[in-house]
Short mmCIF file of C-alpha atoms in Angstrom, two decimals:
data_model
loop_
_atom_site.label_atom_id
_atom_site.label_comp_id
_atom_site.label_asym_id
_atom_site.label_seq_id
_atom_site.Cartn_x
_atom_site.Cartn_y
_atom_site.Cartn_z
CA UNK C 1 106.71 -100.35 71.88
CA UNK C 2 104.33 -100.04 74.59
CA UNK C 3 106.19 -100.23 77.83
CA UNK C 4 105.06 -103.93 79.25
CA UNK C 5 107.36 -106.49 81.25
CA UNK C 6 107.37 -109.67 78.30
CA UNK C 7 108.37 -113.23 79.87
CA UNK C 8 111.47 -113.99 77.41
CA UNK C 9 113.49 -117.11 77.34
CA UNK C 10 116.71 -117.01 79.57
CA UNK C 11 119.11 -117.41 76.89
CA UNK C 12 118.16 -114.84 74.55
CA UNK C 13 118.56 -112.19 77.26
CA UNK C 14 120.61 -109.05 76.46
CA UNK C 15 122.28 -107.19 78.56
CA UNK C 16 125.92 -106.14 80.20
CA UNK C 17 125.68 -109.35 81.46
CA UNK C 18 124.95 -112.03 79.32
CA UNK C 19 123.95 -114.80 82.03
CA UNK C 20 121.66 -112.12 83.60
CA UNK C 21 118.61 -114.22 83.90
CA UNK C 22 114.25 -113.98 83.91
CA UNK C 23 113.21 -113.67 87.59
CA UNK C 24 110.34 -115.68 88.85
CA UNK C 25 108.85 -111.84 89.74
CA UNK C 26 109.35 -110.75 86.12
CA UNK C 27 107.47 -114.07 84.87
CA UNK C 28 104.55 -113.27 87.76
CA UNK C 29 103.79 -109.66 86.64
CA UNK C 30 103.84 -110.99 83.35
CA UNK C 31 101.02 -113.11 83.91
CA UNK C 32 99.39 -110.34 86.14
CA UNK C 33 99.37 -108.09 82.92
CA UNK C 34 98.46 -110.96 80.35
CA UNK C 35 95.37 -110.93 83.21
CA UNK C 36 94.55 -107.03 82.32
CA UNK C 37 94.72 -107.38 79.19
CA UNK C 38 91.70 -110.14 78.97
CA UNK C 39 89.64 -107.52 80.57
CA UNK C 40 89.52 -105.17 78.85
CA UNK C 41 91.28 -103.31 75.28
CA UNK C 42 94.29 -101.51 75.59
CA UNK C 43 92.68 -98.49 74.02
CA UNK C 44 90.40 -98.22 77.26
CA UNK C 45 91.88 -97.14 80.98
CA UNK C 46 89.11 -97.88 83.14
CA UNK C 47 90.73 -101.18 83.47
CA UNK C 48 93.96 -100.96 82.77
CA UNK C 49 96.81 -102.75 84.56
CA UNK C 50 97.61 -100.77 88.00
CA UNK C 51 101.12 -99.29 88.69
CA UNK C 52 101.96 -101.50 91.11
CA UNK C 53 101.01 -104.59 87.96
CA UNK C 54 104.35 -102.20 85.77
CA UNK C 55 108.00 -102.91 86.54
CA UNK C 56 109.86 -100.09 87.03
CA UNK C 57 111.24 -98.83 83.79
CA UNK C 58 114.64 -100.23 84.80
CA UNK C 59 113.36 -104.23 85.11
CA UNK C 60 111.44 -103.08 81.79
CA UNK C 61 112.54 -105.24 78.14
CA UNK C 62 111.31 -105.07 74.67
CA UNK C 63 110.95 -108.23 73.14
CA UNK C 64 112.42 -108.25 69.98
CA UNK C 65 110.97 -109.97 66.76
CA UNK C 66 114.16 -111.69 66.26
CA UNK C 67 114.04 -113.20 69.70
CA UNK C 68 116.12 -111.15 72.27
CA UNK C 69 114.95 -109.24 74.99
CA UNK C 70 116.49 -105.49 75.43
CA UNK C 71 116.91 -103.90 78.20
CA UNK C 72 114.75 -100.15 78.93
CA UNK C 73 116.81 -97.95 80.47
CA UNK C 74 114.47 -94.93 81.53
CA UNK C 75 113.75 -91.81 80.32
CA UNK C 76 116.45 -89.26 80.44
CA UNK C 77 115.51 -86.10 81.84
CA UNK C 78 118.77 -84.44 79.98
CA UNK C 79 117.34 -85.45 76.58
CA UNK C 80 114.61 -82.79 77.00
CA UNK C 81 114.99 -79.39 76.75
CA UNK C 82 114.67 -75.58 78.37
CA UNK C 83 112.14 -73.53 77.59
CA UNK C 84 114.69 -71.32 75.50
CA UNK C 85 115.30 -73.62 73.49
CA UNK C 86 111.84 -74.82 72.76
CA UNK C 87 110.78 -71.54 72.07
CA UNK C 88 113.76 -70.79 69.76
CA UNK C 89 112.94 -74.63 67.54
CA UNK C 90 109.11 -72.92 67.20
CA UNK C 91 111.02 -69.78 65.99
CA UNK C 92 113.28 -71.03 63.56
CA UNK C 93 110.98 -74.22 62.27
CA UNK C 94 108.10 -71.25 61.46
CA UNK C 95 110.48 -69.16 59.68
CA UNK C 96 109.95 -69.66 56.33
CA UNK C 97 109.76 -68.48 53.06
CA UNK C 98 106.85 -65.92 53.85
CA UNK C 99 109.27 -63.62 55.57
CA UNK C 100 109.56 -62.68 52.15
CA UNK C 101 106.50 -61.67 51.80
CA UNK C 102 105.85 -59.91 54.35
CA UNK C 103 106.41 -55.97 52.77
CA UNK C 104 104.76 -57.23 49.95
CA UNK C 105 101.48 -58.27 51.63
CA UNK C 106 101.92 -54.98 54.69
CA UNK C 107 101.92 -52.83 50.83
CA UNK C 108 98.84 -55.03 49.56
CA UNK C 109 96.81 -53.89 53.21
CA UNK C 110 98.26 -50.85 53.87
CA UNK C 111 101.21 -50.00 56.07
CA UNK C 112 98.57 -49.17 58.96
CA UNK C 113 96.40 -51.55 58.53
CA UNK C 114 98.78 -54.46 57.22
CA UNK C 115 100.34 -53.61 60.79
CA UNK C 116 96.53 -54.44 62.54
CA UNK C 117 96.38 -57.34 60.46
CA UNK C 118 99.72 -58.72 61.23
CA UNK C 119 98.92 -58.66 65.05
CA UNK C 120 95.19 -59.72 65.01
CA UNK C 121 96.27 -62.35 62.96
CA UNK C 122 99.13 -63.75 65.36
CA UNK C 123 96.47 -63.69 68.23
CA UNK C 124 94.17 -65.84 66.35
CA UNK C 125 96.65 -67.94 64.61
CA UNK C 126 98.19 -68.40 68.68
CA UNK C 127 94.92 -69.16 70.26
CA UNK C 128 94.52 -71.90 67.38
CA UNK C 129 97.32 -73.44 67.93
CA UNK C 130 96.35 -73.93 72.07
CA UNK C 131 93.26 -75.21 70.58
CA UNK C 132 96.04 -78.26 68.93
CA UNK C 133 98.28 -78.37 71.47
CA UNK C 134 95.45 -79.12 74.43
CA UNK C 135 93.52 -81.51 71.91
CA UNK C 136 94.72 -85.26 72.50
CA UNK C 137 94.99 -84.57 76.90
CA UNK C 138 91.28 -83.79 76.48
CA UNK C 139 90.74 -87.29 74.76
CA UNK C 140 89.88 -89.72 77.80
CA UNK C 141 91.23 -93.42 78.35
CA UNK C 142 92.66 -92.63 75.68
CA UNK C 143 96.63 -93.25 74.80
CA UNK C 144 97.48 -90.18 72.81
CA UNK C 145 101.07 -89.90 73.56
CA UNK C 146 102.48 -90.52 70.42
CA UNK C 147 99.64 -88.07 68.48
CA UNK C 148 99.46 -86.06 66.53
CA UNK C 149 96.59 -83.59 65.23
CA UNK C 150 95.64 -85.66 62.61
CA UNK C 151 95.38 -88.23 64.75
CA UNK C 152 92.89 -86.07 66.72
CA UNK C 153 90.88 -85.54 63.43
CA UNK C 154 90.46 -89.03 62.73
CA UNK C 155 89.21 -89.65 66.60
CA UNK C 156 86.01 -87.04 66.24
CA UNK C 157 85.61 -87.68 62.38
CA UNK C 158 86.96 -90.54 61.68
CA UNK C 159 87.87 -91.32 57.87
CA UNK C 160 86.54 -88.37 56.91
CA UNK C 161 89.21 -86.80 59.58
CA UNK C 162 91.72 -88.62 58.74
CA UNK C 163 91.97 -87.95 55.02
CA UNK C 164 91.13 -84.30 55.28
CA UNK C 165 93.85 -83.36 57.79
CA UNK C 166 95.86 -85.27 55.33
CA UNK C 167 94.80 -83.19 52.09
CA UNK C 168 94.84 -79.97 53.65
CA UNK C 169 98.49 -81.07 55.03
CA UNK C 170 99.55 -81.75 51.57
CA UNK C 171 98.25 -78.74 50.48
CA UNK C 172 100.42 -76.29 53.12
CA UNK C 173 103.54 -79.29 52.21
CA UNK C 174 103.42 -78.95 48.11
CA UNK C 175 102.56 -75.36 48.02
CA UNK C 176 105.68 -74.82 50.39
CA UNK C 177 107.55 -76.73 47.64
CA UNK C 178 106.11 -75.07 44.66
CA UNK C 179 107.09 -71.53 45.64
CA UNK C 180 110.57 -73.16 47.02
CA UNK C 181 110.54 -73.84 42.69
CA UNK C 182 109.82 -70.60 41.86
CA UNK C 183 112.75 -68.73 43.92
CA UNK C 184 115.36 -71.39 43.60
CA UNK C 185 114.78 -70.40 40.16
CA UNK C 186 114.41 -66.56 40.81
CA UNK C 187 117.59 -66.81 43.40
CA UNK C 188 119.87 -69.63 40.50
CA UNK C 189 118.69 -66.85 38.39
CA UNK C 190 119.97 -63.74 39.64
CA UNK C 191 123.08 -65.78 41.01
CA UNK C 192 124.65 -66.33 37.50
CA UNK C 193 123.67 -63.07 36.38
CA UNK C 194 125.58 -61.34 38.81
CA UNK C 195 128.47 -63.81 38.08
CA UNK C 196 128.15 -63.28 34.50
CA UNK C 197 128.46 -59.49 34.11
CA UNK C 198 131.25 -59.41 36.67
CA UNK C 199 133.41 -61.85 34.24
CA UNK C 200 132.76 -59.59 31.43
CA UNK C 201 132.38 -56.39 33.14
CA UNK C 202 128.70 -55.46 31.99
CA UNK C 203 126.67 -53.27 34.15
CA UNK C 204 123.28 -52.25 34.83
CA UNK C 205 122.22 -49.27 33.44
CA UNK C 206 120.45 -46.36 35.49
CA UNK C 207 117.35 -45.83 34.32
CA UNK C 208 114.24 -43.96 34.98
CA UNK C 209 113.03 -47.48 36.54
CA UNK C 210 115.82 -47.36 39.69
CA UNK C 211 117.13 -45.12 41.75
CA UNK C 212 121.15 -43.83 41.85
CA UNK C 213 124.08 -44.84 44.16
CA UNK C 214 125.69 -47.09 46.14
CA UNK C 215 122.23 -48.86 47.16
CA UNK C 216 120.32 -49.27 44.12
CA UNK C 217 116.19 -49.85 44.13
CA UNK C 218 114.75 -51.09 41.50
CA UNK C 219 110.97 -51.08 40.26
CA UNK C 220 110.19 -54.04 37.47
CA UNK C 221 107.05 -52.99 37.08
CA UNK C 222 106.83 -49.57 37.00
CA UNK C 223 102.91 -49.29 35.41
CA UNK C 224 102.16 -52.48 37.85
CA UNK C 225 98.13 -52.28 38.33
CA UNK C 226 97.89 -52.29 42.06
CA UNK C 227 95.26 -54.98 41.83
CA UNK C 228 97.75 -56.81 39.38
CA UNK C 229 100.83 -58.39 40.91
CA UNK C 230 102.92 -59.66 37.46
CA UNK C 231 106.72 -61.10 37.88
CA UNK C 232 108.64 -60.89 34.80
CA UNK C 233 111.47 -57.96 35.55
CA UNK C 234 113.11 -56.06 32.66
CA UNK C 235 116.75 -55.65 33.17
CA UNK C 236 118.33 -52.66 30.94
CA UNK C 237 122.58 -53.41 30.28
CA UNK C 238 125.32 -51.17 29.13
CA UNK C 239 128.50 -53.46 27.75
CA UNK C 240 131.75 -52.38 28.03
CA UNK C 241 133.58 -53.66 25.52
CA UNK C 242 132.30 -56.37 24.76
CA UNK C 243 130.06 -57.99 21.79
CA UNK C 244 126.42 -57.49 22.23
CA UNK C 245 125.83 -60.98 20.85
CA UNK C 246 127.40 -63.09 23.36
CA UNK C 247 124.45 -61.61 26.10
CA UNK C 248 121.86 -62.01 24.01
CA UNK C 249 122.80 -65.42 24.10
CA UNK C 250 123.50 -65.53 27.43
CA UNK C 251 119.69 -64.52 28.39
CA UNK C 252 118.75 -67.05 25.75
CA UNK C 253 119.94 -69.61 27.91
CA UNK C 254 119.91 -68.19 31.32
CA UNK C 255 116.30 -66.87 31.13
CA UNK C 256 114.43 -66.60 34.88
CA UNK C 257 111.52 -68.11 33.34
CA UNK C 258 111.90 -70.10 29.93
CA UNK C 259 114.89 -71.73 31.10
CA UNK C 260 116.36 -71.78 35.01
CA UNK C 261 113.31 -73.77 35.88
CA UNK C 262 113.80 -76.75 33.97
CA UNK C 263 117.44 -76.59 34.71
CA UNK C 264 116.86 -77.61 38.22
CA UNK C 265 115.16 -80.44 36.95
CA UNK C 266 118.35 -82.26 36.48
CA UNK C 267 119.84 -81.35 40.30
CA UNK C 268 116.56 -81.97 42.49
CA UNK C 269 114.64 -84.88 40.97
CA UNK C 270 117.68 -87.25 41.45
CA UNK C 271 117.64 -86.25 45.34
CA UNK C 272 114.23 -86.22 45.35
CA UNK C 273 114.24 -90.12 44.82
CA UNK C 274 116.33 -90.95 47.73
CA UNK C 275 114.75 -93.43 50.17
CA UNK C 276 115.87 -91.82 53.38
CA UNK C 277 116.26 -87.55 53.67
CA UNK C 278 118.67 -88.22 56.66
CA UNK C 279 121.54 -86.88 54.60
CA UNK C 280 119.59 -83.21 53.97
CA UNK C 281 118.82 -82.70 57.55
CA UNK C 282 122.09 -81.77 58.75
CA UNK C 283 121.95 -78.59 56.70
CA UNK C 284 118.65 -77.60 58.73
CA UNK C 285 120.98 -75.18 60.41
CA UNK C 286 121.11 -73.12 57.41
CA UNK C 287 117.53 -72.00 57.31
CA UNK C 288 118.91 -70.12 60.62
CA UNK C 289 121.59 -68.67 59.12
CA UNK C 290 118.89 -67.20 56.44
CA UNK C 291 117.27 -65.90 58.39
CA UNK C 292 119.33 -64.08 60.81
CA UNK C 293 121.55 -62.86 57.60
CA UNK C 294 118.01 -61.62 56.08
CA UNK C 295 117.54 -59.40 59.43
CA UNK C 296 120.89 -58.33 59.11
CA UNK C 297 120.46 -57.22 55.46
CA UNK C 298 117.17 -55.39 56.57
CA UNK C 299 118.93 -53.59 58.76
CA UNK C 300 121.81 -52.36 56.79
CA UNK C 301 119.28 -51.43 53.63
CA UNK C 302 116.90 -49.71 56.36
CA UNK C 303 120.20 -47.42 57.88
CA UNK C 304 121.46 -46.42 54.60
CA UNK C 305 118.14 -45.59 52.72
CA UNK C 306 116.11 -44.16 55.69
CA UNK C 307 112.93 -44.05 55.79
CA UNK C 308 110.37 -42.69 53.14
CA UNK C 309 106.60 -42.53 54.90
CA UNK C 310 103.85 -40.21 54.53
CA UNK C 311 100.28 -41.22 55.91
CA UNK C 312 97.02 -40.83 53.21
CA UNK C 313 94.44 -42.36 54.96
CA UNK C 314 92.17 -43.74 52.08
CA UNK C 315 93.50 -42.42 48.70
CA UNK C 316 96.21 -43.06 46.55
CA UNK C 317 98.90 -40.54 45.43
CA UNK C 318 101.77 -40.67 42.84
CA UNK C 319 104.54 -42.17 45.33
CA UNK C 320 102.43 -43.71 48.15
CA UNK C 321 99.58 -45.66 48.53
CA UNK C 322 96.69 -45.08 51.03
CA UNK C 323 96.65 -46.56 55.39
CA UNK C 324 93.41 -49.30 54.17
CA UNK C 325 93.19 -50.60 51.17
CA UNK C 326 90.53 -53.33 50.23
CA UNK C 327 93.20 -56.00 49.07
CA UNK C 328 94.14 -56.29 52.47
CA UNK C 329 93.12 -60.19 52.29
CA UNK C 330 96.21 -60.97 50.21
CA UNK C 331 98.14 -60.12 53.58
CA UNK C 332 96.08 -62.70 55.79
CA UNK C 333 96.54 -65.28 53.12
CA UNK C 334 99.96 -65.12 53.55
CA UNK C 335 100.23 -64.49 57.21
CA UNK C 336 98.06 -67.55 57.56
CA UNK C 337 101.00 -69.66 55.82
CA UNK C 338 103.14 -67.63 57.94
CA UNK C 339 102.37 -68.34 61.14
CA UNK C 340 101.34 -72.35 60.61
CA UNK C 341 103.18 -74.41 62.30
CA UNK C 342 99.46 -76.61 63.68
CA UNK C 343 100.09 -79.19 62.02
CA UNK C 344 103.62 -80.36 64.43
CA UNK C 345 103.16 -78.18 67.22
CA UNK C 346 102.36 -80.90 69.26
CA UNK C 347 105.41 -82.73 68.74
CA UNK C 348 107.69 -79.98 68.85
CA UNK C 349 106.22 -79.21 72.49
CA UNK C 350 106.37 -82.88 73.78
CA UNK C 351 110.60 -82.47 74.07
CA UNK C 352 109.89 -79.90 76.28
CA UNK C 353 111.49 -80.46 79.84
CA UNK C 354 108.92 -78.76 81.61
CA UNK C 355 104.97 -79.27 80.26
CA UNK C 356 103.67 -76.39 82.71
CA UNK C 357 105.06 -74.00 80.51
CA UNK C 358 104.30 -74.98 76.92
CA UNK C 359 101.57 -72.50 76.69
CA UNK C 360 103.91 -69.89 77.91
CA UNK C 361 106.93 -70.74 75.70
CA UNK C 362 103.93 -71.05 72.62
CA UNK C 363 103.20 -67.81 72.83
CA UNK C 364 106.51 -66.18 73.53
CA UNK C 365 107.88 -68.63 70.63
CA UNK C 366 104.65 -66.51 68.40
CA UNK C 367 105.81 -63.27 69.91
CA UNK C 368 109.15 -63.49 68.39
CA UNK C 369 107.73 -64.95 65.60
CA UNK C 370 105.63 -62.12 65.00
CA UNK C 371 108.07 -59.53 66.11
CA UNK C 372 110.45 -61.00 63.44
CA UNK C 373 107.59 -60.36 60.63
CA UNK C 374 107.44 -56.97 61.91
CA UNK C 375 110.86 -55.57 61.83
CA UNK C 376 111.20 -57.00 58.40
CA UNK C 377 108.03 -56.18 56.88
CA UNK C 378 107.85 -52.12 58.84
CA UNK C 379 111.31 -51.34 57.79
CA UNK C 380 111.35 -52.82 54.11
CA UNK C 381 108.25 -51.00 53.71
CA UNK C 382 109.25 -47.78 55.19
CA UNK C 383 112.70 -47.74 53.45
CA UNK C 384 111.32 -48.07 50.65
CA UNK C 385 112.59 -45.19 48.71
CA UNK C 386 108.87 -43.17 47.64
CA UNK C 387 109.83 -40.91 45.56
CA UNK C 388 111.40 -41.46 43.12
CA UNK C 389 109.88 -44.67 43.07
CA UNK C 390 105.89 -45.70 43.72
CA UNK C 391 105.56 -47.58 47.25
CA UNK C 392 103.57 -50.36 45.05
CA UNK C 393 106.93 -51.24 43.53
CA UNK C 394 107.40 -53.81 46.05
CA UNK C 395 107.81 -57.37 45.21
CA UNK C 396 106.18 -60.44 46.18
CA UNK C 397 109.48 -60.94 46.67
CA UNK C 398 111.52 -58.06 48.15
CA UNK C 399 115.30 -58.99 47.37
CA UNK C 400 113.37 -59.05 43.39
CA UNK C 401 113.16 -54.81 44.61
CA UNK C 402 117.19 -54.66 44.27
CA UNK C 403 119.51 -55.13 41.66
CA UNK C 404 121.68 -58.19 40.78
CA UNK C 405 124.84 -56.66 40.85
CA UNK C 406 123.96 -55.87 44.94
CA UNK C 407 126.89 -57.54 47.28
CA UNK C 408 124.97 -58.04 49.63
CA UNK C 409 121.45 -59.24 48.20
CA UNK C 410 123.45 -61.56 45.99
CA UNK C 411 125.03 -63.38 49.20
CA UNK C 412 121.19 -63.72 51.02
CA UNK C 413 120.10 -65.41 47.09
CA UNK C 414 123.44 -67.74 47.53
CA UNK C 415 122.56 -68.54 51.69
CA UNK C 416 118.91 -69.01 50.22
CA UNK C 417 119.63 -71.11 46.96
CA UNK C 418 121.37 -73.48 48.99
CA UNK C 419 119.23 -73.59 51.65
CA UNK C 420 116.37 -74.47 49.31
CA UNK C 421 118.42 -77.01 47.86
CA UNK C 422 119.03 -78.87 50.91
CA UNK C 423 115.46 -78.09 52.37
CA UNK C 424 113.18 -79.05 48.82
CA UNK C 425 114.01 -83.21 49.37
CA UNK C 426 112.98 -83.34 53.13
CA UNK C 427 109.44 -81.63 51.95
CA UNK C 428 109.34 -84.16 48.82
CA UNK C 429 110.18 -86.80 51.76
CA UNK C 430 107.46 -85.62 54.08
CA UNK C 431 105.12 -85.77 51.11
CA UNK C 432 105.76 -88.78 50.38
CA UNK C 433 105.82 -90.56 53.69
CA UNK C 434 102.79 -89.08 54.72
CA UNK C 435 100.76 -90.17 50.78
CA UNK C 436 101.95 -93.29 50.55
CA UNK C 437 101.44 -94.75 53.95
CA UNK C 438 98.19 -93.75 53.84
CA UNK C 439 97.36 -95.45 50.65
CA UNK C 440 99.61 -98.10 50.35
CA UNK C 441 100.89 -98.54 53.49
CA UNK C 442 104.75 -98.64 52.94
CA UNK C 443 106.62 -95.53 52.22
CA UNK C 444 108.17 -96.58 49.69
CA UNK C 445 106.24 -99.11 47.77
CA UNK C 446 108.63 -99.11 44.88
CA UNK C 447 111.04 -96.75 42.80
CA UNK C 448 108.74 -96.68 39.98
CA UNK C 449 105.37 -95.33 41.91
CA UNK C 450 107.87 -92.77 44.48
CA UNK C 451 109.42 -91.30 40.68
CA UNK C 452 105.60 -91.00 39.85
CA UNK C 453 104.78 -88.67 42.13
CA UNK C 454 108.24 -86.74 42.11
CA UNK C 455 106.95 -85.75 38.76
CA UNK C 456 103.68 -84.67 39.34
CA UNK C 457 105.19 -82.39 42.22
CA UNK C 458 108.36 -81.36 40.15
CA UNK C 459 106.34 -80.53 37.29
CA UNK C 460 103.90 -78.44 39.25
CA UNK C 461 106.96 -75.91 40.73
CA UNK C 462 108.35 -75.95 36.81
CA UNK C 463 104.62 -75.02 35.34
CA UNK C 464 104.12 -72.54 38.12
CA UNK C 465 107.93 -71.42 37.94
CA UNK C 466 107.60 -70.63 33.83
CA UNK C 467 103.68 -69.16 33.74
CA UNK C 468 102.91 -67.57 36.91
CA UNK C 469 105.87 -66.90 39.33
CA UNK C 470 104.17 -64.73 41.79
CA UNK C 471 105.41 -66.65 45.30
CA UNK C 472 102.96 -63.80 47.02
CA UNK C 473 99.50 -65.53 45.31
CA UNK C 474 101.18 -68.85 45.90
CA UNK C 475 101.84 -68.54 49.56
CA UNK C 476 97.85 -67.05 49.70
CA UNK C 477 96.01 -69.15 48.42
CA UNK C 478 98.28 -72.45 50.19
CA UNK C 479 97.65 -70.72 53.02
CA UNK C 480 94.41 -70.22 53.09
CA UNK C 481 93.35 -73.56 52.05
CA UNK C 482 95.44 -75.67 54.58
CA UNK C 483 94.41 -72.71 56.91
CA UNK C 484 90.47 -72.81 56.39
CA UNK C 485 90.85 -76.93 58.03
CA UNK C 486 93.95 -76.94 59.89
CA UNK C 487 94.15 -73.72 61.84
CA UNK C 488 90.45 -72.95 61.99
CA UNK C 489 87.33 -75.00 61.08
CA UNK C 490 89.28 -77.95 63.42
CA UNK C 491 90.92 -77.26 66.11
CA UNK C 492 87.11 -74.67 66.65
CA UNK C 493 84.91 -78.05 65.81
CA UNK C 494 87.34 -80.41 68.31
CA UNK C 495 87.39 -77.63 71.25
CA UNK C 496 83.64 -77.64 71.00
CA UNK C 497 82.86 -81.29 70.57
CA UNK C 498 85.25 -81.50 73.76
CA UNK C 499 83.44 -79.34 75.42
CA UNK C 500 80.27 -80.42 74.55
CA UNK C 501 80.83 -83.77 75.70
CA UNK C 502 82.28 -82.77 79.06
CA UNK C 503 79.29 -80.69 79.53
CA UNK C 504 80.31 -77.47 79.66
CA UNK C 505 79.98 -75.95 76.31
CA UNK C 506 78.26 -72.52 76.48
CA UNK C 507 77.04 -70.73 73.67
CA UNK C 508 79.57 -67.12 74.02
CA UNK C 509 82.29 -69.89 73.48
CA UNK C 510 80.44 -71.94 70.04
CA UNK C 511 79.45 -68.25 69.29
CA UNK C 512 83.00 -67.17 69.02
CA UNK C 513 84.72 -70.46 67.77
CA UNK C 514 81.91 -70.84 65.42
CA UNK C 515 82.82 -67.04 64.12
CA UNK C 516 86.37 -68.48 64.11
CA UNK C 517 84.96 -71.34 61.46
CA UNK C 518 83.80 -68.09 59.12
CA UNK C 519 86.81 -66.40 59.53
CA UNK C 520 88.72 -68.91 57.88
CA UNK C 521 86.01 -69.54 55.31
CA UNK C 522 86.04 -65.66 54.51
CA UNK C 523 90.15 -65.66 54.43
CA UNK C 524 89.47 -68.33 51.56
CA UNK C 525 86.85 -67.01 49.58
CA UNK C 526 88.62 -63.96 49.49
CA UNK C 527 91.49 -64.75 47.70
CA UNK C 528 89.69 -65.67 44.02
CA UNK C 529 88.52 -61.82 44.82
CA UNK C 530 91.93 -60.21 45.11
#
């Protein structure tokens, strides 16, 4: 609602004093405002009402369609957040399931090249995010105070920009929901396996595909082709006094790919149909707890396992991968989603108390995110016990390299499972609001519309969890796809168009930003050849 004075009938004024009346001065100001509004459209600031026509904040009333005027209190500075809160909010928002795939991505690229790519990609992503952050402020004569980047795309590219940004935003959201379904199936399976093994005194056998000792590390795919990443694990049991048929029956009904993805439908499909997602928003703090616990878990495992590194620059050995590998685009695809926050950064930064510090705070937040990814990725890769295991055994979800019987990993999986169960309906709500709002103009057109959309989303998750439960590949494809438009192409084009309209576009800038577009395109195309 715009801050404009309205002439309201005295009988309907609502404030501390029920007898308060609209002053003659307010009526005059209202007439002046109407005069200016007839001169030009509200989007043009050239002939907008000057400051002396707009009343002070304490004199502004908002008119309700019900015929009631409510007094507007001035914006409360205490509602703004200091820089440290803003930085933490960005860090917390950006941290997600991608952190589980960072060690795998580093393994795919090679240890040295992986670290260099992580740093380089982080720098590119923070620069593109900086472009997005300032894009709305570069638009003249238009009130962009409540705009996000898709609105900027609509301004520059019309309906094409609006719909394409929506489509690519949907790719990132639905891709995240598919990854969540795969991970929830994984975590629920391993949690149930831990409880069953504990209750029935079933122990994991010491096989040739895992290490011995208190901190057991397993290699589910000892014969994995370096270019192919499978995800079906083999479990070896020894039974202590129980009927083996019970174990076989449990494995039949408690399967990571055949049954668990379908069990989740019973729980999550009804939650997706809730009209409001406010209840689930109360549990977002679990994401922070989960990430902090993961960092502690990684630190403890690295301390107990020690470092196992050998540097072979281009040749694969029996236990180690080379430092530079041609599979590095798989890491760039994962990192594009891991550093992705471009579609909501403008809104996050609006709550920053000192707007002059936005660029500094954004840079610090990206630095902390990059350091977190580096810490987890480097420690897991370095601590992975080679020998006796081959480094290429590191899984797209590094928790899969620890057995179900590991208590610390069991706690991590339980935390993450509960967190994802609460976040999944929130993601579904965002998909519904954006898609239904654009198509039908209503966030909840009917129960059957919402149910049909949710069935499609859940169906995609179930199919991927059953037939291709590789979160590394899902993350890299969805990251490279949404990143092409919302990270590289649109920000670079918006920046160049803005500079050209101001008459300050120079060829080095045009060359560099065109190079960014080519990088985004190459990042996506390379995913199909890995």
